[in-house]
Amino acid sequence: MEKDVVLLAIESSCDETAAAVVKNGREVLSNVIYSQIALHTEFGGVVPEIASRKHIEKINQVIGQALSDAGRSLADLDGIAVTYGPGLVGALLVGVSEAKAISFAAGLPLIGVHHIEGHICANYIENKDLEPPFVCLVASGGHSHLVVVRDYGKYEIIGRTRDDAAGEAFDKVARAIGLGYPGGPKIDKLSREGNPDAIAFPRAKVAENEYDFSFSGLKSAVLNYINGCEMKGEEFSRADVAASFQKAVIDVLVEHSIHAVMAYGFSKFAIAGGVASNSSLRETFAERCGREGIAFYHPSPILCTDNAAMIGAAGYYEFLRGVRSGYDLNAVPGLKLGER
Ligand code: KG4
Ligand code: ZN
């Protein structure tokens, strides 16, 4: 039997300070998340400077908690995995510096992990049977990617957003209808009280690439609808706007994804990223994949939004491939998937 690999994983790319201990990539021994959302809410979005300062204040406490929840000490570990991009540079630097310091002090291998690879690998944690190849839709605050996962660590991006990411559109529309930050969960909740067919918002197609997304036209259509109502002095239903907007986003994500799975001839499909925790999106994919005979995988909501367990899962497969980072590891805010 192969020796177990236990990694401490650290994630600080945006507004969650997170640490986890993960065994063999799929067994989460602890998963601690300190969410800064409440701090940023009053500003209507993440303030990078505040995020970095909070990370530095919280990170030791979060790591200490992750080790103690897992019942492990640094001496029990086989390596440290850390998100080094993409994300906010000041925020990333806190996690990267911390991981380098622990790696140096404890003599442990260091593995720099791509944040989006982490989101994709979150699927391995609860779906023990999931193995590549499969198609994965990554929809987060900063990314909307359709990815062919050829093998562990081998990714091909076949579709991306031309403008706003799906989560960004949720956040902007939520702000426009006065729901505040973060928009995704609030629109998700309010949509349950609205009629998704009340307003015909556009479903954009991108002529050059059938798998690419564009959400800025939809966002403008929602803003125009609200302005139009206000100018006419008409009341509008916020719940109907939320539900109709959400359905427009989901329709496009589902159509593009299912088309890709079929065109590429795969039988497995997974979702990842903050938007993947959307309840209606999950129901729609489950129903549609069921009809098409496609096996559908999704992480629990807590593993969809930012966390370190997913970084431990991705870090494990990078570790197995022999990936090791040096002490010159730096934060790379615009890191591309598949790049080192
Ligand atoms: O993956 P994530 O936690 O952070 C990034 O890597 O960006 O994603 C955050 C994004 C935010 O835009 C948030 O509004 C969206 O995910 N989100 C949701 C839901 N929960 C979070 N969008 C729709 N429905 C949700 N339930
Ligand atoms: Zn993320």
CSV table of C-alpha atoms and ligand atoms in Angstrom, one decimal:
chain,number,residue,atom,x,y,z
A,1,MET,CA,0.0,0.0,0.0
A,2,GLU,CA,1.2,3.5,-0.9
A,3,LYS,CA,2.1,5.9,1.9
A,4,ASP,CA,-0.6,8.5,2.8
A,5,VAL,CA,0.1,12.0,1.8
A,6,VAL,CA,-1.2,14.6,4.2
A,7,LEU,CA,-1.1,18.3,3.1
A,8,LEU,CA,-1.8,21.5,4.9
A,9,ALA,CA,-3.5,23.8,2.4
A,10,ILE,CA,-3.8,27.6,2.5
A,11,GLU,CA,-6.2,29.9,0.5
A,12,SER,CA,-6.2,33.7,0.7
A,13,SER,CA,-6.8,34.9,-2.9
A,14,CYS,CA,-9.8,37.0,-2.2
A,15,ASP,CA,-12.0,37.6,0.9
A,16,GLU,CA,-11.8,34.2,2.7
A,17,THR,CA,-8.8,33.3,4.9
A,18,ALA,CA,-8.8,29.5,4.8
A,19,ALA,CA,-6.8,26.5,5.8
A,20,ALA,CA,-7.4,22.8,5.6
A,21,VAL,CA,-5.7,19.5,6.2
A,22,VAL,CA,-6.4,17.0,3.4
A,23,LYS,CA,-5.3,13.3,3.2
A,24,ASN,CA,-4.6,11.8,-0.2
A,25,GLY,CA,-6.4,14.6,-2.0
A,26,ARG,CA,-10.0,13.4,-1.2
A,27,GLU,CA,-10.2,13.0,2.6
A,28,VAL,CA,-10.8,16.3,4.4
A,29,LEU,CA,-9.4,16.1,7.9
A,30,SER,CA,-10.3,19.8,8.7
A,31,ASN,CA,-11.6,22.8,6.7
A,32,VAL,CA,-11.5,26.2,8.4
A,33,ILE,CA,-12.8,29.3,6.7
A,34,TYR,CA,-12.8,32.8,8.1
A,35,SER,CA,-15.1,34.8,5.8
A,36,GLN,CA,-14.5,38.5,5.6
A,37,ILE,CA,-17.8,39.1,3.8
A,38,ALA,CA,-19.3,41.1,6.7
A,39,LEU,CA,-16.3,43.5,6.6
A,40,HIS,CA,-16.7,44.2,2.9
A,41,THR,CA,-20.5,44.4,2.8
A,42,GLU,CA,-20.6,48.1,3.8
A,43,PHE,CA,-18.4,49.0,0.8
A,44,GLY,CA,-20.5,47.0,-1.7
A,45,GLY,CA,-17.7,44.7,-2.7
A,46,VAL,CA,-14.2,43.4,-1.7
A,47,VAL,CA,-11.8,46.2,-0.7
A,48,PRO,CA,-8.3,44.7,-1.5
A,49,GLU,CA,-6.4,46.6,1.1
A,50,ILE,CA,-8.8,45.6,3.9
A,51,ALA,CA,-8.7,42.0,2.6
A,52,SER,CA,-4.9,41.8,2.8
A,53,ARG,CA,-4.9,43.3,6.3
A,54,LYS,CA,-7.5,40.9,7.6
A,55,HIS,CA,-5.7,37.9,6.1
A,56,ILE,CA,-2.5,38.8,7.9
A,57,GLU,CA,-4.4,39.2,11.2
A,58,LYS,CA,-6.3,35.9,10.9
A,59,ILE,CA,-4.0,33.5,9.1
A,60,ASN,CA,-2.1,32.0,12.0
A,61,GLN,CA,-5.3,31.5,14.0
A,62,VAL,CA,-7.0,29.8,11.0
A,63,ILE,CA,-4.0,27.5,10.4
A,64,GLY,CA,-3.7,26.6,14.1
A,65,GLN,CA,-7.4,25.7,14.1
A,66,ALA,CA,-7.1,23.6,11.0
A,67,LEU,CA,-4.2,21.6,12.5
A,68,SER,CA,-5.9,21.2,15.8
A,69,ASP,CA,-9.3,20.1,14.2
A,70,ALA,CA,-7.4,17.5,12.2
A,71,GLY,CA,-5.4,16.4,15.3
A,72,ARG,CA,-2.1,16.8,13.4
A,73,SER,CA,1.0,18.8,14.0
A,74,LEU,CA,3.5,20.1,11.4
A,75,ALA,CA,5.6,17.0,12.0
A,76,ASP,CA,2.7,14.8,10.7
A,77,LEU,CA,2.5,16.7,7.3
A,78,ASP,CA,4.0,15.8,3.9
A,79,GLY,CA,3.8,19.2,2.4
A,80,ILE,CA,2.2,22.7,2.2
A,81,ALA,CA,-0.1,23.6,-0.7
A,82,VAL,CA,-1.0,27.3,-1.3
A,83,THR,CA,-2.9,29.3,-3.8
A,84,TYR,CA,-0.5,31.6,-5.6
A,85,GLY,CA,-2.9,32.9,-8.3
A,86,PRO,CA,-5.1,34.2,-9.8
A,87,GLY,CA,-6.5,36.7,-7.3
A,88,LEU,CA,-5.8,39.9,-5.5
A,89,VAL,CA,-2.0,40.4,-5.2
A,90,GLY,CA,-1.9,41.6,-1.6
A,91,ALA,CA,-4.3,38.9,-0.5
A,92,LEU,CA,-2.3,36.1,-2.3
A,93,LEU,CA,1.0,37.4,-0.8
A,94,VAL,CA,-0.2,36.7,2.7
A,95,GLY,CA,-0.9,33.0,2.0
A,96,VAL,CA,2.2,32.6,-0.1
A,97,SER,CA,4.5,34.2,2.5
A,98,GLU,CA,3.0,32.1,5.3
A,99,ALA,CA,3.3,28.9,3.3
A,100,LYS,CA,6.9,29.6,2.5
A,101,ALA,CA,7.7,30.4,6.1
A,102,ILE,CA,6.1,27.1,7.3
A,103,SER,CA,7.7,25.1,4.6
A,104,PHE,CA,11.2,26.6,5.4
A,105,ALA,CA,10.8,26.2,9.2
A,106,ALA,CA,9.4,22.7,9.1
A,107,GLY,CA,11.4,21.4,6.1
A,108,LEU,CA,8.3,20.5,4.1
A,109,PRO,CA,7.8,20.6,0.4
A,110,LEU,CA,5.9,23.6,-1.0
A,111,ILE,CA,3.3,23.3,-3.8
A,112,GLY,CA,1.9,26.4,-5.5
A,113,VAL,CA,-1.7,25.8,-6.6
A,114,HIS,CA,-3.8,27.5,-9.2
A,115,HIS,CA,-7.1,28.8,-7.6
A,116,ILE,CA,-9.3,27.6,-10.5
A,117,GLU,CA,-7.7,24.2,-10.5
A,118,GLY,CA,-8.6,24.1,-6.8
A,119,HIS,CA,-12.3,24.9,-7.6
A,120,ILE,CA,-12.3,22.0,-10.2
A,121,CYS,CA,-10.7,19.6,-7.8
A,122,ALA,CA,-13.3,20.4,-5.1
A,123,ASN,CA,-15.4,17.8,-7.0
A,124,TYR,CA,-13.0,15.0,-6.1
A,125,ILE,CA,-13.6,15.4,-2.4
A,126,GLU,CA,-17.2,14.1,-2.2
A,127,ASN,CA,-17.3,12.2,-5.4
A,128,LYS,CA,-14.7,9.5,-4.7
A,129,ASP,CA,-15.4,7.8,-8.0
A,130,LEU,CA,-14.8,10.8,-10.2
A,131,GLU,CA,-11.8,10.6,-12.4
A,132,PRO,CA,-10.8,12.6,-15.5
A,133,PRO,CA,-11.7,13.0,-18.4
A,134,PHE,CA,-14.7,15.2,-17.9
A,135,VAL,CA,-16.0,18.6,-18.7
A,136,CYS,CA,-16.2,21.2,-15.9
A,137,LEU,CA,-18.0,24.5,-15.8
A,138,VAL,CA,-16.2,26.9,-13.5
A,139,ALA,CA,-18.4,29.9,-12.6
A,140,SER,CA,-17.0,32.2,-9.9
A,141,GLY,CA,-16.8,35.9,-9.2
A,142,GLY,CA,-13.8,36.3,-11.5
A,143,HIS,CA,-14.2,33.5,-14.0
A,144,SER,CA,-16.6,31.7,-16.3
A,145,HIS,CA,-14.7,28.9,-18.0
A,146,LEU,CA,-15.7,25.7,-19.7
A,147,VAL,CA,-12.8,23.4,-19.2
A,148,VAL,CA,-12.0,19.9,-20.6
A,149,VAL,CA,-10.2,18.1,-17.8
A,150,ARG,CA,-8.1,15.7,-19.8
A,151,ASP,CA,-6.3,14.2,-16.8
A,152,TYR,CA,-5.1,15.3,-13.4
A,153,GLY,CA,-3.3,18.6,-13.9
A,154,LYS,CA,-4.2,18.7,-17.7
A,155,TYR,CA,-6.7,21.3,-18.6
A,156,GLU,CA,-8.0,22.7,-21.8
A,157,ILE,CA,-10.1,25.9,-21.7
A,158,ILE,CA,-12.7,25.6,-24.5
A,159,GLY,CA,-14.9,28.6,-23.5
A,160,ARG,CA,-14.5,31.7,-21.5
A,161,THR,CA,-16.3,34.9,-20.8
A,162,ARG,CA,-15.8,37.8,-23.2
A,163,ASP,CA,-16.7,40.4,-20.5
A,164,ASP,CA,-18.3,39.9,-17.0
A,165,ALA,CA,-17.9,36.6,-15.2
A,166,ALA,CA,-21.2,35.0,-14.1
A,167,GLY,CA,-20.7,35.8,-10.4
A,168,GLU,CA,-19.8,39.3,-11.3
A,169,ALA,CA,-23.1,39.7,-13.2
A,170,PHE,CA,-25.0,38.3,-10.1
A,171,ASP,CA,-23.2,40.9,-7.9
A,172,LYS,CA,-23.8,43.8,-10.2
A,173,VAL,CA,-27.5,43.0,-10.7
A,174,ALA,CA,-28.0,42.5,-6.9
A,175,ARG,CA,-26.5,45.9,-6.3
A,176,ALA,CA,-28.9,47.5,-8.9
A,177,ILE,CA,-31.9,46.0,-7.2
A,178,GLY,CA,-30.7,47.1,-3.8
A,179,LEU,CA,-29.8,43.6,-2.4
A,180,GLY,CA,-26.1,44.5,-1.6
A,181,TYR,CA,-23.0,42.3,-1.5
A,182,PRO,CA,-22.5,39.4,-2.1
A,183,GLY,CA,-25.2,39.3,-4.7
A,184,GLY,CA,-25.2,35.6,-5.7
A,185,PRO,CA,-26.7,34.1,-2.5
A,186,LYS,CA,-29.2,37.0,-2.2
A,187,ILE,CA,-30.5,36.7,-5.8
A,188,ASP,CA,-30.7,32.9,-5.3
A,189,LYS,CA,-32.9,33.4,-2.3
A,190,LEU,CA,-35.1,36.2,-3.7
A,191,SER,CA,-35.6,34.3,-7.0
A,192,ARG,CA,-37.6,31.6,-5.2
A,193,GLU,CA,-40.4,34.2,-4.7
A,194,GLY,CA,-40.3,35.5,-8.3
A,195,ASN,CA,-41.5,34.4,-11.7
A,196,PRO,CA,-38.5,33.4,-13.9
A,197,ASP,CA,-40.6,33.9,-17.0
A,198,ALA,CA,-41.9,37.4,-16.1
A,199,ILE,CA,-39.3,39.4,-18.0
A,200,ALA,CA,-37.7,38.2,-21.3
A,201,PHE,CA,-34.0,39.1,-20.7
A,202,PRO,CA,-31.5,38.2,-23.6
A,203,ARG,CA,-29.5,35.0,-23.8
A,204,ALA,CA,-26.3,36.1,-25.5
A,205,LYS,CA,-24.4,34.0,-28.1
A,206,VAL,CA,-20.8,34.7,-29.1
A,207,ALA,CA,-20.5,34.3,-32.8
A,208,GLU,CA,-16.7,33.5,-32.8
A,209,ASN,CA,-16.9,30.6,-30.3
A,210,GLU,CA,-20.0,28.7,-29.4
A,211,TYR,CA,-18.6,27.9,-25.9
A,212,ASP,CA,-17.8,31.5,-25.0
A,213,PHE,CA,-20.0,33.5,-22.6
A,214,SER,CA,-21.0,37.2,-22.5
A,215,PHE,CA,-23.0,38.5,-19.6
A,216,SER,CA,-22.6,42.3,-20.0
A,217,GLY,CA,-25.5,42.6,-22.4
A,218,LEU,CA,-27.8,40.8,-20.0
A,219,LYS,CA,-26.6,43.1,-17.1
A,220,SER,CA,-27.3,46.2,-19.3
A,221,ALA,CA,-30.8,44.8,-20.2
A,222,VAL,CA,-31.6,44.4,-16.4
A,223,LEU,CA,-30.4,48.0,-15.7
A,224,ASN,CA,-32.4,49.4,-18.6
A,225,TYR,CA,-35.5,47.5,-17.5
A,226,ILE,CA,-35.1,49.0,-14.0
A,227,ASN,CA,-34.4,52.5,-15.3
A,228,GLY,CA,-37.4,52.3,-17.7
A,229,CYS,CA,-39.7,51.4,-14.9
A,230,GLU,CA,-38.4,54.2,-12.7
A,231,MET,CA,-38.7,56.8,-15.5
A,232,LYS,CA,-42.3,55.7,-16.0
A,233,GLY,CA,-42.9,55.8,-12.3
A,234,GLU,CA,-43.9,52.2,-12.4
A,235,GLU,CA,-43.3,49.7,-9.5
A,236,PHE,CA,-41.4,46.6,-10.5
A,237,SER,CA,-41.1,43.3,-8.7
A,238,ARG,CA,-37.5,42.8,-7.5
A,239,ALA,CA,-38.2,39.1,-7.1
A,240,ASP,CA,-39.3,38.8,-10.8
A,241,VAL,CA,-36.2,40.7,-11.9
A,242,ALA,CA,-34.0,38.5,-9.8
A,243,ALA,CA,-35.7,35.3,-11.0
A,244,SER,CA,-35.8,36.3,-14.7
A,245,PHE,CA,-32.1,37.4,-14.6
A,246,GLN,CA,-31.0,34.2,-12.8
A,247,LYS,CA,-32.9,32.0,-15.3
A,248,ALA,CA,-31.2,33.9,-18.2
A,249,VAL,CA,-27.7,33.2,-16.8
A,250,ILE,CA,-28.6,29.6,-16.0
A,251,ASP,CA,-30.0,28.9,-19.5
A,252,VAL,CA,-26.8,30.1,-21.1
A,253,LEU,CA,-24.5,28.2,-18.7
A,254,VAL,CA,-26.6,25.0,-19.2
A,255,GLU,CA,-26.9,25.2,-23.0
A,256,HIS,CA,-23.2,25.8,-23.5
A,257,SER,CA,-22.1,23.2,-21.0
A,258,ILE,CA,-24.4,20.4,-22.3
A,259,HIS,CA,-23.5,21.2,-25.9
A,260,ALA,CA,-19.8,20.9,-25.0
A,261,VAL,CA,-20.2,17.6,-23.2
A,262,MET,CA,-22.0,16.1,-26.1
A,263,ALA,CA,-19.8,17.6,-28.8
A,264,TYR,CA,-16.6,16.4,-27.1
A,265,GLY,CA,-18.2,13.0,-26.5
A,266,PHE,CA,-17.8,12.9,-22.7
A,267,SER,CA,-20.2,11.2,-20.3
A,268,LYS,CA,-19.3,13.1,-17.2
A,269,PHE,CA,-19.9,16.8,-16.3
A,270,ALA,CA,-19.0,18.8,-13.2
A,271,ILE,CA,-19.6,22.3,-11.9
A,272,ALA,CA,-17.4,24.4,-9.7
A,273,GLY,CA,-16.9,27.9,-8.3
A,274,GLY,CA,-19.1,30.2,-6.1
A,275,VAL,CA,-22.0,30.3,-8.7
A,276,ALA,CA,-22.1,26.5,-8.7
A,277,SER,CA,-23.7,26.7,-5.2
A,278,ASN,CA,-26.8,28.3,-6.8
A,279,SER,CA,-29.7,26.1,-6.0
A,280,SER,CA,-31.6,26.7,-9.2
A,281,LEU,CA,-28.5,26.1,-11.3
A,282,ARG,CA,-27.9,22.8,-9.5
A,283,GLU,CA,-31.5,21.6,-10.0
A,284,THR,CA,-31.5,22.6,-13.7
A,285,PHE,CA,-28.2,20.8,-14.4
A,286,ALA,CA,-29.3,17.7,-12.5
A,287,GLU,CA,-32.5,17.5,-14.5
A,288,ARG,CA,-30.9,18.2,-17.8
A,289,CYS,CA,-27.9,15.8,-17.3
A,290,GLY,CA,-30.4,13.2,-16.2
A,291,ARG,CA,-32.4,13.6,-19.4
A,292,GLU,CA,-29.2,13.4,-21.6
A,293,GLY,CA,-27.7,10.4,-19.7
A,294,ILE,CA,-24.7,12.5,-18.5
A,295,ALA,CA,-23.3,11.8,-15.0
A,296,PHE,CA,-23.5,15.1,-13.0
A,297,TYR,CA,-21.0,16.0,-10.3
A,298,HIS,CA,-21.1,19.0,-8.0
A,299,PRO,CA,-19.4,19.9,-4.7
A,300,SER,CA,-21.5,20.8,-1.6
A,301,PRO,CA,-22.1,24.5,-1.5
A,302,ILE,CA,-19.4,25.1,1.2
A,303,LEU,CA,-16.9,23.5,-1.2
A,304,CYS,CA,-18.1,25.6,-4.2
A,305,THR,CA,-17.2,29.0,-2.6
A,306,ASP,CA,-13.6,29.7,-1.7
A,307,ASN,CA,-12.0,27.2,0.7
A,308,ALA,CA,-8.7,25.5,1.3
A,309,ALA,CA,-9.9,21.9,1.2
A,310,MET,CA,-10.1,22.3,-2.6
A,311,ILE,CA,-6.5,23.6,-2.7
A,312,GLY,CA,-5.4,20.5,-0.7
A,313,ALA,CA,-7.2,18.3,-3.3
A,314,ALA,CA,-5.5,20.0,-6.2
A,315,GLY,CA,-2.2,20.2,-4.4
A,316,TYR,CA,-2.2,16.4,-3.9
A,317,TYR,CA,-2.4,15.7,-7.6
A,318,GLU,CA,0.3,18.3,-8.3
A,319,PHE,CA,2.4,16.7,-5.5
A,320,LEU,CA,2.0,13.2,-7.1
A,321,ARG,CA,3.1,14.7,-10.5
A,322,GLY,CA,6.3,15.8,-8.8
A,323,VAL,CA,5.4,19.5,-8.7
A,324,ARG,CA,7.5,21.4,-6.1
A,325,SER,CA,7.7,25.2,-5.8
A,326,GLY,CA,10.9,27.0,-4.7
A,327,TYR,CA,11.3,29.7,-2.1
A,328,ASP,CA,11.1,32.2,-5.0
A,329,LEU,CA,7.3,31.4,-5.3
A,330,ASN,CA,5.5,34.6,-5.9
A,331,ALA,CA,1.9,35.7,-6.1
A,332,VAL,CA,0.7,35.8,-9.7
A,333,PRO,CA,-2.6,37.8,-9.9
A,334,GLY,CA,-3.3,36.9,-13.6
A,335,LEU,CA,-2.1,33.3,-13.5
A,336,LYS,CA,-3.5,31.2,-16.4
A,337,LEU,CA,-4.9,27.7,-15.9
A,338,GLY,CA,-2.4,25.1,-16.8
A,339,GLU,CA,0.5,27.6,-16.5
A,340,ARG,CA,3.3,27.3,-13.9
B,1,KG4,O1,-15.6,31.1,-6.2
B,1,KG4,P1,-15.9,32.2,-5.4
B,1,KG4,O2,-16.2,32.0,-3.9
B,1,KG4,O3,-14.8,33.3,-5.4
B,1,KG4,C1,-14.1,33.6,-6.6
B,1,KG4,O4,-13.1,32.8,-6.9
B,1,KG4,O5,-14.5,34.5,-7.3
B,1,KG4,O6,-17.1,32.9,-6.1
B,1,KG4,C2,-17.8,34.1,-5.6
B,1,KG4,C3,-18.9,34.4,-6.5
B,1,KG4,C4,-19.6,35.8,-6.2
B,1,KG4,O7,-19.7,36.5,-7.3
B,1,KG4,C5,-20.9,35.3,-5.6
B,1,KG4,O8,-21.9,36.3,-5.8
B,1,KG4,C6,-21.2,34.1,-6.4
B,1,KG4,O9,-19.9,33.4,-6.5
B,1,KG4,N1,-22.1,33.2,-5.6
B,1,KG4,C7,-23.3,32.8,-6.1
B,1,KG4,C8,-24.0,32.1,-5.1
B,1,KG4,N2,-23.1,32.0,-4.0
B,1,KG4,C9,-22.0,32.7,-4.4
B,1,KG4,N3,-23.9,33.1,-7.3
B,1,KG4,C10,-25.2,32.6,-7.5
B,1,KG4,N4,-25.8,31.9,-6.5
B,1,KG4,C11,-25.3,31.6,-5.4
B,1,KG4,N5,-26.0,30.9,-4.4
B,2,ZN,ZN,-12.8,31.2,-6.1
